[in-house]
PDB file of C-alpha atoms in Angstrom:
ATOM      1  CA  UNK A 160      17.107  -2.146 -10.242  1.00  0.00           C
ATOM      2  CA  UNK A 161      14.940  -4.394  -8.877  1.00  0.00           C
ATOM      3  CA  UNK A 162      12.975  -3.544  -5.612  1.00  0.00           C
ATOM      4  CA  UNK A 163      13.004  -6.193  -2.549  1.00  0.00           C
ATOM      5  CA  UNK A 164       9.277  -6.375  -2.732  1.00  0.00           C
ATOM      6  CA  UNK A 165       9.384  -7.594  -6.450  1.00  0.00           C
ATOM      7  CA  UNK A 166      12.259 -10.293  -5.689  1.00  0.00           C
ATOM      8  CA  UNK A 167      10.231 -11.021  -2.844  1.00  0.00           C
ATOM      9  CA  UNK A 168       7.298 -11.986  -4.852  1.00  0.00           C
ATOM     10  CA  UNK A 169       8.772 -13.508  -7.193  1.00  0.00           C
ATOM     11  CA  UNK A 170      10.804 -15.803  -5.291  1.00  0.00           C
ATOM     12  CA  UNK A 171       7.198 -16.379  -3.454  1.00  0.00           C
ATOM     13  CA  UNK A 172       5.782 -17.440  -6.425  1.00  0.00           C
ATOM     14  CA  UNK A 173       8.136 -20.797  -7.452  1.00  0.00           C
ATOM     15  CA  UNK A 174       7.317 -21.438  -3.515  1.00  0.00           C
ATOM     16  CA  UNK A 175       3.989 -21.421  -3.979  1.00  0.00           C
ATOM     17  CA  UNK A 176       3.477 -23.770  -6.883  1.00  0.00           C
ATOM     18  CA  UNK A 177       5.950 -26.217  -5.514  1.00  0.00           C
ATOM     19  CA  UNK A 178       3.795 -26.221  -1.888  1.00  0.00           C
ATOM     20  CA  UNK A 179       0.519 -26.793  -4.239  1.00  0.00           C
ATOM     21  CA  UNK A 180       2.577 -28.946  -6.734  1.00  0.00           C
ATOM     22  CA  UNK A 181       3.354 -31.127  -3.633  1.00  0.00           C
ATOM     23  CA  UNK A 182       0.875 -31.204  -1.563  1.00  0.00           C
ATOM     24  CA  UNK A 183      -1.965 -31.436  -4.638  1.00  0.00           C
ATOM     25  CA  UNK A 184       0.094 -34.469  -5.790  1.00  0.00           C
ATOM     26  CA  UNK A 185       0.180 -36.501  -2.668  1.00  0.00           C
ATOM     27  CA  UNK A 186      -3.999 -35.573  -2.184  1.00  0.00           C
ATOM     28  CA  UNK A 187      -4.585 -37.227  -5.830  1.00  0.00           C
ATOM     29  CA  UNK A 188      -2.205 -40.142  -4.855  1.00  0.00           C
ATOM     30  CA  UNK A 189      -4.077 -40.915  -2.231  1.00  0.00           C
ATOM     31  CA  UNK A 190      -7.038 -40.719  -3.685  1.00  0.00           C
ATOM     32  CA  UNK A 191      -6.272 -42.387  -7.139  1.00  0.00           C
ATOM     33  CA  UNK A 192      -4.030 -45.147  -5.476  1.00  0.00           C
ATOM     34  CA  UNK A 193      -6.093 -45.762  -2.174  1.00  0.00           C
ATOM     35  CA  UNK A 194      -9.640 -44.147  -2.058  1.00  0.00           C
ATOM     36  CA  UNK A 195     -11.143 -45.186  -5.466  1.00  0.00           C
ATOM     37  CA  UNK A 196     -10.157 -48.813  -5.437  1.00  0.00           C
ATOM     38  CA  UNK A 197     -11.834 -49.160  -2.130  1.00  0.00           C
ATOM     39  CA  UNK A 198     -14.933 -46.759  -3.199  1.00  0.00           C
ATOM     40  CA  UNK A 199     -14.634 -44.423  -0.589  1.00  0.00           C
ATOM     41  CA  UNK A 200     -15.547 -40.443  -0.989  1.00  0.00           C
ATOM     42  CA  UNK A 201     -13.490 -37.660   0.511  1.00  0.00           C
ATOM     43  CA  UNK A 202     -15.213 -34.611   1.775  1.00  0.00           C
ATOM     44  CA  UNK A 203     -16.543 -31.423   0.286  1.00  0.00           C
ATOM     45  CA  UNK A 204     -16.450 -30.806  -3.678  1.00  0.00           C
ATOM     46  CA  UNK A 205     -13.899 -33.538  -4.781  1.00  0.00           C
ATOM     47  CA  UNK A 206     -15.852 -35.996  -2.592  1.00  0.00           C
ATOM     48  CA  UNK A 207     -18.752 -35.314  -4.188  1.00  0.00           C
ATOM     49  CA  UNK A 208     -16.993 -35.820  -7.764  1.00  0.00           C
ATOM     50  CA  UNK A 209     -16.116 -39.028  -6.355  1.00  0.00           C
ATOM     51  CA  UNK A 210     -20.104 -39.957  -5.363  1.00  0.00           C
ATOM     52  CA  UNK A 211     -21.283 -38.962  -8.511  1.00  0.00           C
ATOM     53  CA  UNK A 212     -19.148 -41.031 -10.554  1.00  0.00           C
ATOM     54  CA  UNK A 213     -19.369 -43.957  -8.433  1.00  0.00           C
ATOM     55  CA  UNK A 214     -23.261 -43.520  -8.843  1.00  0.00           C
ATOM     56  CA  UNK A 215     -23.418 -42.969 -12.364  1.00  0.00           C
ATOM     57  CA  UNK A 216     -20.085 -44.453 -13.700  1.00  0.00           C
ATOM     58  CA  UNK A 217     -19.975 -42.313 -16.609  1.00  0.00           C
ATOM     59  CA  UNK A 218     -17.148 -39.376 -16.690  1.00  0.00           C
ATOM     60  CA  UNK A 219     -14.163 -39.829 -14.589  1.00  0.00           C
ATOM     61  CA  UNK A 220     -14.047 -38.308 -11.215  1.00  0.00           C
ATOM     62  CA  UNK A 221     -11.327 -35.507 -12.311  1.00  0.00           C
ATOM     63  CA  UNK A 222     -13.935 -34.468 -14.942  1.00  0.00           C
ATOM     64  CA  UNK A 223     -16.353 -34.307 -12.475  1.00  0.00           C
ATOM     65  CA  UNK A 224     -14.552 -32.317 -10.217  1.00  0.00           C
ATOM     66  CA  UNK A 225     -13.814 -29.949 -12.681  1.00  0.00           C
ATOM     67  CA  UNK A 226     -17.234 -29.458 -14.325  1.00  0.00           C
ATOM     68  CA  UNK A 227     -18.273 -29.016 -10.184  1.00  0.00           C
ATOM     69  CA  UNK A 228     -15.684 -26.392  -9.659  1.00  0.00           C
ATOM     70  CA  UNK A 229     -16.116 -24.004 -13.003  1.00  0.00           C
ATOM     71  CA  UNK A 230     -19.054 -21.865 -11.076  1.00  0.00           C
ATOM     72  CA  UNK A 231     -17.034 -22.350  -8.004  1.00  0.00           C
ATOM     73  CA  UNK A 232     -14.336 -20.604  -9.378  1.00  0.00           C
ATOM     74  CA  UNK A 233     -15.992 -17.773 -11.333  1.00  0.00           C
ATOM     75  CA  UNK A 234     -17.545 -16.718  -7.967  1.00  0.00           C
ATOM     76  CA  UNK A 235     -14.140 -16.714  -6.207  1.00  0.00           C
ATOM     77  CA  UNK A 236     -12.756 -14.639  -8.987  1.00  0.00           C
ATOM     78  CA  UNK A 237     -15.619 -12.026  -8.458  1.00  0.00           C
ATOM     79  CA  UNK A 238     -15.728 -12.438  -4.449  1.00  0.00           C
ATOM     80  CA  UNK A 239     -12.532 -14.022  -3.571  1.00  0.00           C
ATOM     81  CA  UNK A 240      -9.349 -12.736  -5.200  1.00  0.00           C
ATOM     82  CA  UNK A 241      -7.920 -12.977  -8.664  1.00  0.00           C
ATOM     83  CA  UNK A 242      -4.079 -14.007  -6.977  1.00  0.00           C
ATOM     84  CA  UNK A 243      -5.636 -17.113  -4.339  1.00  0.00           C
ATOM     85  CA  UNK A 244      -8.203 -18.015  -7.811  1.00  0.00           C
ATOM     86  CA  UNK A 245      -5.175 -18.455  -9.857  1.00  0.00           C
ATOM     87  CA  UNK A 246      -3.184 -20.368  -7.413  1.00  0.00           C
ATOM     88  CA  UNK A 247      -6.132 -22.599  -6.401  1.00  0.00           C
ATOM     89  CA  UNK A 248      -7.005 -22.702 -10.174  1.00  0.00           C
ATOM     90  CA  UNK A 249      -3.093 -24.420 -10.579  1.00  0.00           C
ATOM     91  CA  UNK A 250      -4.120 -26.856  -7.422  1.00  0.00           C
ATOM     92  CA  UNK A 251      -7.038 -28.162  -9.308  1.00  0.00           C
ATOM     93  CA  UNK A 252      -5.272 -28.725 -12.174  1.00  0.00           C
ATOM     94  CA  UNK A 253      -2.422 -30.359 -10.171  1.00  0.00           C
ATOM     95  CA  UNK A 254      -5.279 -32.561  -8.532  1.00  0.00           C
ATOM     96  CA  UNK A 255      -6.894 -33.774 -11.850  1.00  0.00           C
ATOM     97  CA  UNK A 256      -4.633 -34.032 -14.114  1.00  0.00           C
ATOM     98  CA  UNK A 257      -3.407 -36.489 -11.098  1.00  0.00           C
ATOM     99  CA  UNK A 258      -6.203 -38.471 -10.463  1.00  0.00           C
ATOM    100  CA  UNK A 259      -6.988 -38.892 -14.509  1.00  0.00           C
ATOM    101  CA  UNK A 260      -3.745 -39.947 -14.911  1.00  0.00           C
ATOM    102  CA  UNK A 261      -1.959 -41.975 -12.347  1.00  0.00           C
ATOM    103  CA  UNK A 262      -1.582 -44.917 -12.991  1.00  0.00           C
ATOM    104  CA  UNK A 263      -1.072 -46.641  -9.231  1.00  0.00           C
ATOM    105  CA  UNK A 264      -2.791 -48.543  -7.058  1.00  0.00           C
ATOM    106  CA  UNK A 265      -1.786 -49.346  -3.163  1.00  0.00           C
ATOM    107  CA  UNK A 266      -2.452 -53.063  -2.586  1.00  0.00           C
ATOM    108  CA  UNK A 267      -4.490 -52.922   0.672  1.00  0.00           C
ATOM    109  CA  UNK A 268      -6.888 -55.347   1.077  1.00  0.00           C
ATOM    110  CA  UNK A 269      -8.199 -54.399   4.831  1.00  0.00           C
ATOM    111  CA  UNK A 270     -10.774 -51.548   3.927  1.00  0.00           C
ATOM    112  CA  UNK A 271     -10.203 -50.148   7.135  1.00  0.00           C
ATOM    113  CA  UNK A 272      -6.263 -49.932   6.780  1.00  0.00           C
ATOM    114  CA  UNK A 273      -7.303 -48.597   3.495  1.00  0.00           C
ATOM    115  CA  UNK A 274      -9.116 -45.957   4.727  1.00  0.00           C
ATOM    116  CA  UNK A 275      -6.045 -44.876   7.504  1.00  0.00           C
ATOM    117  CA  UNK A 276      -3.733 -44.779   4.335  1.00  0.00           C
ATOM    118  CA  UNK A 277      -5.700 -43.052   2.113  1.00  0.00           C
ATOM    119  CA  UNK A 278      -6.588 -40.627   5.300  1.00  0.00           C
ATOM    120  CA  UNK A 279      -2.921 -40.434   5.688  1.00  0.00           C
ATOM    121  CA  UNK A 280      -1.529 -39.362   2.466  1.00  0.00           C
ATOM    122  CA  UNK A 281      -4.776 -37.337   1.610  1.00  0.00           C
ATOM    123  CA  UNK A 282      -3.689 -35.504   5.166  1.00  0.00           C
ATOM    124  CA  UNK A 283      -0.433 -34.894   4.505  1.00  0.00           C
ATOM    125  CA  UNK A 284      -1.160 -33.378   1.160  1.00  0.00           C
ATOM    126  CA  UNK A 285      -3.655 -30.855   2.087  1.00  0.00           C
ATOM    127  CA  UNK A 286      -1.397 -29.912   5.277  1.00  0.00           C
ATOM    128  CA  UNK A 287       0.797 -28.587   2.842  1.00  0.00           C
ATOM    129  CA  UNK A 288      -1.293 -27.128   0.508  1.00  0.00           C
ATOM    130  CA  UNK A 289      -2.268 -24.840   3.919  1.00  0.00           C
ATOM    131  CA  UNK A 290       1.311 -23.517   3.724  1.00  0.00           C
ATOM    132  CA  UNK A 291       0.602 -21.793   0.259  1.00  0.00           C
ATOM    133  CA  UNK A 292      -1.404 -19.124  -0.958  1.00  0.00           C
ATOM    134  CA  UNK A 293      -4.214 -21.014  -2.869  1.00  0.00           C
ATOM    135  CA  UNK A 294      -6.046 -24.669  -2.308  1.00  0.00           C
ATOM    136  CA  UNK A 295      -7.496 -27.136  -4.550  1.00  0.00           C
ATOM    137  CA  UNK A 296     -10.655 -25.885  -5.164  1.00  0.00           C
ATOM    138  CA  UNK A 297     -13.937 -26.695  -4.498  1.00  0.00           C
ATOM    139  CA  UNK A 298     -15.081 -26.023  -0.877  1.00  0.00           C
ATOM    140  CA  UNK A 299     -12.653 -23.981   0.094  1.00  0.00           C
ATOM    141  CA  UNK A 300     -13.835 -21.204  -2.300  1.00  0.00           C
ATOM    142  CA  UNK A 301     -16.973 -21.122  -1.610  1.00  0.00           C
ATOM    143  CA  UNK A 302     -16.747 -20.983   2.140  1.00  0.00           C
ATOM    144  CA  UNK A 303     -14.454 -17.820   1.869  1.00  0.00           C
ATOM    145  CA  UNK A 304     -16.865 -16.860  -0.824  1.00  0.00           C
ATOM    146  CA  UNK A 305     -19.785 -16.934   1.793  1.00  0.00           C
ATOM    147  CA  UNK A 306     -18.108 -15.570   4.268  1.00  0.00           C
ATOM    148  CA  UNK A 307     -16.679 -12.164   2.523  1.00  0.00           C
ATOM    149  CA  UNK A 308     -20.062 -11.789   0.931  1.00  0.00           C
ATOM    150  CA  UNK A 309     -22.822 -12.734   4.010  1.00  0.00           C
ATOM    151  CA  UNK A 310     -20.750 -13.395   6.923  1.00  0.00           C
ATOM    152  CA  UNK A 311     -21.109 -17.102   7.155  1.00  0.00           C
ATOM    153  CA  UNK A 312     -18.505 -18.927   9.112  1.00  0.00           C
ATOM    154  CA  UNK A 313     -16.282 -20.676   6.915  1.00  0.00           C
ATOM    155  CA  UNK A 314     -15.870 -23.626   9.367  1.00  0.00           C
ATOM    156  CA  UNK A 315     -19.688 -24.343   9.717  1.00  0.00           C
ATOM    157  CA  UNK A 316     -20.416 -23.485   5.958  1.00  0.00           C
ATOM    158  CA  UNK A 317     -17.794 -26.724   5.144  1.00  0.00           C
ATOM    159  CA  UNK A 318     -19.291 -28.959   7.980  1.00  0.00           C
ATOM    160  CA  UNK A 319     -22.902 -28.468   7.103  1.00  0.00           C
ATOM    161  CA  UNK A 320     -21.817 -29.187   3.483  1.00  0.00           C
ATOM    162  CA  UNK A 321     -20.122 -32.378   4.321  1.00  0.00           C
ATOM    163  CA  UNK A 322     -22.655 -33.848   6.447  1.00  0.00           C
ATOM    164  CA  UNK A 323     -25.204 -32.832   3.852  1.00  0.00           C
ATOM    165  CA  UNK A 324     -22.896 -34.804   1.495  1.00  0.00           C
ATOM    166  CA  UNK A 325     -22.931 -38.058   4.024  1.00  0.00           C
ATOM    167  CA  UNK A 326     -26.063 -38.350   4.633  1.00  0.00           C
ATOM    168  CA  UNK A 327     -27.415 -38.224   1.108  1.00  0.00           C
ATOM    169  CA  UNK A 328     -24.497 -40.710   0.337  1.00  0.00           C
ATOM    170  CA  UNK A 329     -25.713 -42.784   3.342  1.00  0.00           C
ATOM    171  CA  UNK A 330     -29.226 -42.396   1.625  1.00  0.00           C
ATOM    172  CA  UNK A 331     -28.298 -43.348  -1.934  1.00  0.00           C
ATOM    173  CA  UNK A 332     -25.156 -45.640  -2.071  1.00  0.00           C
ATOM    174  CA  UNK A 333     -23.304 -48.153   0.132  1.00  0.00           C
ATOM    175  CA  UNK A 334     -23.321 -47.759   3.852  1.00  0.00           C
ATOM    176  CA  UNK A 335     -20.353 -49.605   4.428  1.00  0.00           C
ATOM    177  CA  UNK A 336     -18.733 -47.641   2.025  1.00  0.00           C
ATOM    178  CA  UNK A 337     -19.620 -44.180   3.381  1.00  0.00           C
ATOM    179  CA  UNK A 338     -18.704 -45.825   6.983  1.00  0.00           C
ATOM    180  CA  UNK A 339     -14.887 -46.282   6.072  1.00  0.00           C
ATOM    181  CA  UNK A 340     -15.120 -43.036   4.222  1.00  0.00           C
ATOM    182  CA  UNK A 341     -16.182 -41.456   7.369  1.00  0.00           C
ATOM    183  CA  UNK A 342     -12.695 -43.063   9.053  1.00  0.00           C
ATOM    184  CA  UNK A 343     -10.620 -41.604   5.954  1.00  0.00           C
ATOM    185  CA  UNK A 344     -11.937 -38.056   6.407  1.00  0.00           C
ATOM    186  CA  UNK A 345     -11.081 -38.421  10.380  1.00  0.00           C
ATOM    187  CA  UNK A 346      -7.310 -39.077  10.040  1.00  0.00           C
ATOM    188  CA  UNK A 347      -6.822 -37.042   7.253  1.00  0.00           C
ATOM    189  CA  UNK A 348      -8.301 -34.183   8.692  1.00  0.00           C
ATOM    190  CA  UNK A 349      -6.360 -35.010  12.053  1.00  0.00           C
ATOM    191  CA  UNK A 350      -3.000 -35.546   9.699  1.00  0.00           C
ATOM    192  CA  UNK A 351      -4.013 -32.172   8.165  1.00  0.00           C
ATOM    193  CA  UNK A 352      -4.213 -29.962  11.161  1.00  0.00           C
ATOM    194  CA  UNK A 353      -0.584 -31.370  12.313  1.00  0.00           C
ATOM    195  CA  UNK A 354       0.673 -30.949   9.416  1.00  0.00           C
ATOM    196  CA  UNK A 355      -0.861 -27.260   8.809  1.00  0.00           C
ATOM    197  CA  UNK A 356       1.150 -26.021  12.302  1.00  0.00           C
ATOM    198  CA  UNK A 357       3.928 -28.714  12.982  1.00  0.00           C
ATOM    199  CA  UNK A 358       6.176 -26.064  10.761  1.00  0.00           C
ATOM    200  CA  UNK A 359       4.664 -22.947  12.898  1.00  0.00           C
ATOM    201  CA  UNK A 360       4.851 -24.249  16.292  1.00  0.00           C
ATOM    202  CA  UNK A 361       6.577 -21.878  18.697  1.00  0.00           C
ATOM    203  CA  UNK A 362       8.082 -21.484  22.323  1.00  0.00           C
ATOM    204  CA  UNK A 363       6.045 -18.622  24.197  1.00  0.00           C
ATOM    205  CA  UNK A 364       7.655 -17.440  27.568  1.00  0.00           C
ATOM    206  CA  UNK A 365       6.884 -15.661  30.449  1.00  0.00           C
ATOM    207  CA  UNK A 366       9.715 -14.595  32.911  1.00  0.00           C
ATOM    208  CA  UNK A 367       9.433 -13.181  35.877  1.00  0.00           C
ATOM    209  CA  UNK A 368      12.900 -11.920  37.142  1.00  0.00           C
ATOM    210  CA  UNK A 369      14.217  -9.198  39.182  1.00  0.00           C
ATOM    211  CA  UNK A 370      17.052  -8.984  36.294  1.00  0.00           C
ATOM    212  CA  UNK A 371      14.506  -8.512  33.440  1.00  0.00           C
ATOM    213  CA  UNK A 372      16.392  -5.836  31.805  1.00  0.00           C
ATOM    214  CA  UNK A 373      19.581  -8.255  31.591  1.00  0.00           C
ATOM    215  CA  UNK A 374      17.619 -11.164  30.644  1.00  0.00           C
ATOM    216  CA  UNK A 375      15.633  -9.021  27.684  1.00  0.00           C
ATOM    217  CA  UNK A 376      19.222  -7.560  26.907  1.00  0.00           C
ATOM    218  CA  UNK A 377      20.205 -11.027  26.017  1.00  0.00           C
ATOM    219  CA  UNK A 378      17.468 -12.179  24.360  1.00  0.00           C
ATOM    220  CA  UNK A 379      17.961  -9.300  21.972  1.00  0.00           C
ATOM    221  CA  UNK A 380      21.459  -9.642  21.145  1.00  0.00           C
ATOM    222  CA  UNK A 381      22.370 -13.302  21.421  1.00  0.00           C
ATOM    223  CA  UNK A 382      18.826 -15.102  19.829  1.00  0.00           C
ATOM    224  CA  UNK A 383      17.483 -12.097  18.055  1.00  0.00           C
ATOM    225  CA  UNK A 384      14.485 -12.417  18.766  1.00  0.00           C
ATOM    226  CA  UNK A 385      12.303  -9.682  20.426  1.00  0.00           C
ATOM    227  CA  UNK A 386      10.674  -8.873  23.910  1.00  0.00           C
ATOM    228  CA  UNK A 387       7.883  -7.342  25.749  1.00  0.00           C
ATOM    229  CA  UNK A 388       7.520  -6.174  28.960  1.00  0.00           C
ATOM    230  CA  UNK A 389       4.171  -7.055  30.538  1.00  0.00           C
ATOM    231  CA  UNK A 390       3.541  -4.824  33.604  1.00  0.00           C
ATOM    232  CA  UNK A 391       2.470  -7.640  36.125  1.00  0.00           C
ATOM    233  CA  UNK A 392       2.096  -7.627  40.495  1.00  0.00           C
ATOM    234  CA  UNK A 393       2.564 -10.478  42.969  1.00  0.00           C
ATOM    235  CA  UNK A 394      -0.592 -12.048  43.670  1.00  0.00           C
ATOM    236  CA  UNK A 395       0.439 -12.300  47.503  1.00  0.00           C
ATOM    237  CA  UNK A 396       2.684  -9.249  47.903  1.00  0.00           C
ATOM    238  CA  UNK A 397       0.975  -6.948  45.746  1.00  0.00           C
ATOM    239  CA  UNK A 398       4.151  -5.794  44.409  1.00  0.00           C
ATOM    240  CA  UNK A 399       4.826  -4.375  41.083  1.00  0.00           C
ATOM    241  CA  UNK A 400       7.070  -6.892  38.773  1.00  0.00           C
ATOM    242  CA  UNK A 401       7.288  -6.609  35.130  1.00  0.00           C
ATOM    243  CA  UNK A 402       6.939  -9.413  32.692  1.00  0.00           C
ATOM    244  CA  UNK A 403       9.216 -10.241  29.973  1.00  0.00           C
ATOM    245  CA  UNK A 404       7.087 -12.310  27.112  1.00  0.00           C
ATOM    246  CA  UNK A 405       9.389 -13.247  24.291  1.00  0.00           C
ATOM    247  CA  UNK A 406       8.787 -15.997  21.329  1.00  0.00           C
ATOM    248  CA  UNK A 407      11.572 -17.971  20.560  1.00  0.00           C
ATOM    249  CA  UNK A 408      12.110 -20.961  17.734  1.00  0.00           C
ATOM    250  CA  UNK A 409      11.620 -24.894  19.133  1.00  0.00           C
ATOM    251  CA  UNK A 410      15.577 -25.165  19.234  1.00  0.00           C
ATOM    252  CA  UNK A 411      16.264 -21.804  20.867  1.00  0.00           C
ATOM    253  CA  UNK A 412      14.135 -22.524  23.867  1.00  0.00           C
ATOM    254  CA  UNK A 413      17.417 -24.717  26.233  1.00  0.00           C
ATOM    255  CA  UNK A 414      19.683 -21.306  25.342  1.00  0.00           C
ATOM    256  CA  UNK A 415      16.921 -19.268  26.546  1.00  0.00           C
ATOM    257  CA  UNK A 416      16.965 -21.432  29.910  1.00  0.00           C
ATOM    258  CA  UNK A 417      20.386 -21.273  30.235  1.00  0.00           C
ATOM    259  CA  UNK A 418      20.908 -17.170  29.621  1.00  0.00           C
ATOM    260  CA  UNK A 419      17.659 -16.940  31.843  1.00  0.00           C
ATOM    261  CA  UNK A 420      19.076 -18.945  34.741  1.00  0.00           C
ATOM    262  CA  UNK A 421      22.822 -17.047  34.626  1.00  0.00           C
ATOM    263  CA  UNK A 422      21.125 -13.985  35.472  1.00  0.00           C
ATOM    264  CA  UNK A 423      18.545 -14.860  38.253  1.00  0.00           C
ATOM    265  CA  UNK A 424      18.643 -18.717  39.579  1.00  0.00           C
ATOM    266  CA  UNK A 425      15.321 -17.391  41.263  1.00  0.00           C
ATOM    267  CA  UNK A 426      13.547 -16.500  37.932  1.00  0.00           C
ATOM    268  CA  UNK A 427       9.851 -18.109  37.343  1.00  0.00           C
ATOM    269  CA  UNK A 428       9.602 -19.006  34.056  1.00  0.00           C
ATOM    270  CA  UNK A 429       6.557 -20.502  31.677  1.00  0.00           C
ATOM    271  CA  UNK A 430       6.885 -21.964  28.314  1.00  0.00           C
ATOM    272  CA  UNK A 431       3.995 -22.598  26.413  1.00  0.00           C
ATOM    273  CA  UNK A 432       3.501 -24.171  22.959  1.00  0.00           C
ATOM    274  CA  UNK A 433       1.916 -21.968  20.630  1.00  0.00           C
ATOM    275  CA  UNK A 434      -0.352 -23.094  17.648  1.00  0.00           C
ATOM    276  CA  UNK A 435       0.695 -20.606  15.221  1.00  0.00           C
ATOM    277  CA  UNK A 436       2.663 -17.035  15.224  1.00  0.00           C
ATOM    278  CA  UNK A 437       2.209 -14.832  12.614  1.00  0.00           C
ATOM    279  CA  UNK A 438       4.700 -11.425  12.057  1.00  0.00           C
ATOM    280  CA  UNK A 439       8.114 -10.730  11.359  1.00  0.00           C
ATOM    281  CA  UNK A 440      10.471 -13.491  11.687  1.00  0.00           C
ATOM    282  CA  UNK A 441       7.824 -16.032  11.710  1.00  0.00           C
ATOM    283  CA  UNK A 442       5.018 -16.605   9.792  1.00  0.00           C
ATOM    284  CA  UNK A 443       3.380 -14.760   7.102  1.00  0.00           C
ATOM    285  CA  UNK A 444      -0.459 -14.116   7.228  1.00  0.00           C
ATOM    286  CA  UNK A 445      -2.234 -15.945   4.265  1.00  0.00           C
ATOM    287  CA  UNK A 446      -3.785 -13.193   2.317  1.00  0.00           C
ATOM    288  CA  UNK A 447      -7.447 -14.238   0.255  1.00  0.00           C
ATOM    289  CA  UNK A 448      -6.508 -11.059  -2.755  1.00  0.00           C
TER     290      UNK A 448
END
């Protein structure tokens, strides 16, 4: 018989590739359909694919980007992970085999709206790539690389890397082009971030109610979702009230209000938005192994 953790894995698996399948594809559209008609240069590895063809207009820029990434990925297999290597090893074939290929071209002729499209679609992609357990490649690697092996932030490792990348492209090939490049990478790393947590945004509460034992009662039973209590004291009285902190689902949050309210019309409650929750009946954390 087979155990939960091995149908759990290998129903993770089809997931997986279909997120990078996905969100791979939609990177190299807009890339390939948007960004190389217009001559503009995505950030870290691919983007600098992308600079070196339009420089020396000799191999294509999926060739480039894979000749870039073959030391790339032999250090992530030997500081990385072998399972995120193979996964990001199937994103960068997704994303080449893409942009060698495709055959499509967006008709914009505004560079700038050009650059919000490309931005756009280039955004949404890698969004979704975030929900799997691999990337395309490239810069990604290397910053986790870095950072398991000296400590160096992976945030600053990618933004020193990038402007290193603009301001030699500033130096050595169209300004104007590198300009509206510089407007692509701000929307699509805007359209990335929402994307990355639109599909993990939670409610966080906070009530404070005499009936807190009711109220958590309910919570348990009828959303099924769990509850803490947070020992807490007026800031005024100086008397001791517990705290109930729960998490609840976007949709769950006006039945929450309403079994909150039937048990204490006097309760003080706080709902927050929450970036990202991670643990059972939620997210998963995104393992690097």
């Amino acid at each position: 018989m087979v155990s939960t953790a091995v149908r759990t894995f290998a129903r993770g698996i089809p997931w997986n590739l279909f997120l990078l399948t996905l969100g791979c594809g939609l990177f190299a559209l807009g890339v390939k359909a948007v960004a190389i008609p217009h001559m503009l240069i995505s950030g870290g590895v691919f983007g600098t694919a992308l600079l070196i063809n339009y420089m020396t207009e000799t191999l294509s820029p999926a060739v480039w980007n894979v000749l870039l990434n073959i030391p790339i990925f032999i250090a992530g297999w030997l500081f990385v992970g072998r399972r995120f290597v193979l996964y990001s090893l199937y994103g960068l074939a997704v994303v080449s085999v893409a942009t060698q290929y495709l055959d499509m071209t967006i008709n914009i002729t505004d560079p700038i709206l050009a650059s919000i499209a490309a931005g756009c679609i280039c955004g949404l992609g890698l969004g979704i790539v975030l929900h799997s357990i691999g990337c395309d490649g490239g810069l990604t690697i290397i910053s986790i690389a870095l950072h398991k092996r000296y400590g160096i932030s992976v945030g600053q490792f990618s933004l020193l890397y990038n402007i290193t990348l603009f301001v030699l492209a500033f130096s050595m090939y169209n300004p104007d082009s590198m300009l509206y490049s510089l407007i692509m990478i701000f929307v699509y790393s805007k359209v990335m971030d929402y994307v990355s947590t639109i599909f993990n945004q939670r409610k966080m509460v906070l009530i404070i109610s005499t009936q807190h034992a009711a109220i958590r009662e309910d919570i348990l039973t009828h959303l099924h979702r769990g509850a803490t209590l947070l020992s807490g004291s007026g800031g005024f009285t100086g008397e001791q009230r517990p705290v109930l902190l729960t998490v609840v689902q976007n949709y769950q949050i006006r039945l929450l209000e309403e079994l909150i309210f039937r048990h204490d019309k006097q309760a003080f409650v706080i709902i927050e938005n929450t970036l990202n929750v991670l643990g059972k009946g939620f997210s998963c954390v995104k393992e690097y192994k």
